Amino acid sequence: MEKMKDIALLLSRFLLALMFVVAGWGKISGYAGTQGYMEAMGVPGFLLPLVILLELGGGLAIMAGFFTRTLSVFLAGFTLVAAFIFHYQPADQMQMLMFMKNISIVGGFLALAAAGAGAFSLDNKLGKNW
């Protein structure tokens, strides 16, 4: 049963982080457009490098199981803030679906923060429970 839990945690880390890795990479390749969109939504464009670092770097670290608990909390907070800034539009059904997707992801990251990275992780190899 323990091995099944560790495999589930590995898959959970990978699946939760995949979207962030892809999104972070996309922000690099479409930097100007992303910066303009952020600014149009009231978010200062100078924050984009931090967003990319959190999405791409944080996503890759979560996949590897490195600083899993800490980064899961940061990514949960980031995703919650993003949900309200970019998707909370009650009159728009599609945006509300995106809002609820983000809220679900927040739940996934909080569960990962509580559970930790599992056996198949750098955290485990290093004997840390970050």
XYZ file of C-alpha atoms in Angstrom:
130
model
C 0.000 0.000 0.000
C 2.887 2.382 0.769
C 4.366 1.898 -2.722
C 0.974 2.750 -4.261
C 0.867 5.953 -2.182
C 4.352 6.928 -3.387
C 3.443 6.259 -7.015
C 0.277 8.341 -6.585
C 2.323 11.191 -5.101
C 4.794 11.007 -7.989
C 1.970 11.138 -10.548
C 0.234 13.897 -8.604
C 3.382 16.014 -8.533
C 3.942 15.537 -12.235
C 0.338 16.211 -13.257
C -0.076 19.264 -11.021
C 3.210 20.776 -12.162
C 2.955 20.023 -15.892
C 0.590 22.915 -16.587
C 2.898 25.339 -14.783
C 5.990 24.193 -16.670
C 4.203 24.565 -20.010
C 2.720 27.936 -19.014
C 6.064 29.262 -17.770
C 7.787 28.220 -20.989
C 4.996 29.821 -23.016
C 5.448 33.082 -21.145
C 9.120 33.131 -22.135
C 8.338 32.590 -25.817
C 5.466 35.093 -25.744
C 6.982 37.536 -23.280
C 5.681 40.810 -24.713
C 2.156 39.522 -25.211
C 2.022 38.053 -21.711
C 3.351 41.266 -20.205
C 0.719 43.283 -22.071
C -2.058 40.943 -20.904
C -0.895 41.150 -17.301
C -0.839 44.932 -17.451
C -4.301 45.014 -19.041
C -5.552 43.021 -16.043
C -3.920 45.449 -13.601
C -0.831 43.372 -12.772
C 2.512 45.195 -13.157
C 4.478 43.791 -16.079
C 7.744 43.886 -14.143
C 6.449 40.895 -12.143
C 6.576 38.632 -15.202
C 10.100 37.274 -14.523
C 8.966 36.233 -11.034
C 5.874 34.572 -12.488
C 8.039 32.669 -14.978
C 10.444 31.638 -12.226
C 7.617 30.367 -10.042
C 5.770 28.582 -12.853
C 8.720 27.079 -14.725
C 11.232 26.707 -11.903
C 8.665 25.819 -9.272
C 6.929 23.404 -11.616
C 10.158 21.587 -12.451
C 11.092 21.434 -8.773
C 7.679 19.979 -7.873
C 8.097 17.364 -10.615
C 11.464 16.402 -9.148
C 10.071 16.462 -5.626
C 12.411 19.230 -4.466
C 11.180 21.683 -1.798
C 7.793 20.101 -2.419
C 5.880 21.228 0.660
C 7.145 24.824 0.535
C 6.671 25.252 -3.204
C 3.221 23.657 -3.038
C 2.130 26.346 -0.582
C 3.591 29.110 -2.784
C 1.996 27.672 -5.928
C -1.342 27.272 -4.141
C -1.253 30.934 -3.112
C -0.145 32.065 -6.569
C -2.904 30.028 -8.218
C -5.547 31.379 -5.847
C -4.524 34.986 -6.525
C -4.414 34.314 -10.285
C -7.889 32.766 -10.122
C -9.368 35.941 -8.681
C -7.404 38.382 -10.862
C -7.779 36.646 -14.206
C -10.839 34.396 -14.000
C -13.373 35.584 -11.426
C -16.028 36.915 -13.780
C -19.412 35.581 -12.600
C -21.181 36.697 -15.788
C -18.826 34.634 -17.986
C -19.428 30.877 -17.663
C -16.122 29.940 -19.326
C -14.103 32.201 -17.029
C -15.909 30.794 -14.009
C -15.007 27.284 -15.181
C -11.370 28.419 -15.370
C -11.773 29.962 -11.907
C -13.031 26.652 -10.503
C -10.171 24.797 -12.260
C -7.719 27.040 -10.446
C -9.497 26.482 -7.136
C -9.222 22.721 -7.716
C -5.508 23.075 -8.414
C -5.143 25.010 -5.155
C -6.709 22.024 -3.396
C -4.276 19.670 -5.104
C -1.284 21.743 -4.040
C -2.539 21.973 -0.459
C -2.968 18.183 -0.369
C 0.564 17.797 -1.741
C 1.878 20.225 0.887
C 0.236 18.120 3.581
C 1.355 14.751 2.192
C 4.867 15.672 1.102
C 6.705 14.455 -1.978
C 6.793 10.738 -1.229
C 9.570 8.208 -1.693
C 10.268 8.968 -5.362
C 11.590 12.485 -4.817
C 14.708 14.527 -4.237
C 13.277 15.568 -0.876
C 13.296 11.913 0.172
C 16.777 11.277 -1.246
C 18.123 14.287 0.657
C 16.285 13.301 3.823
C 14.439 16.626 3.902
C 10.763 17.351 4.292
C 10.593 20.849 2.861
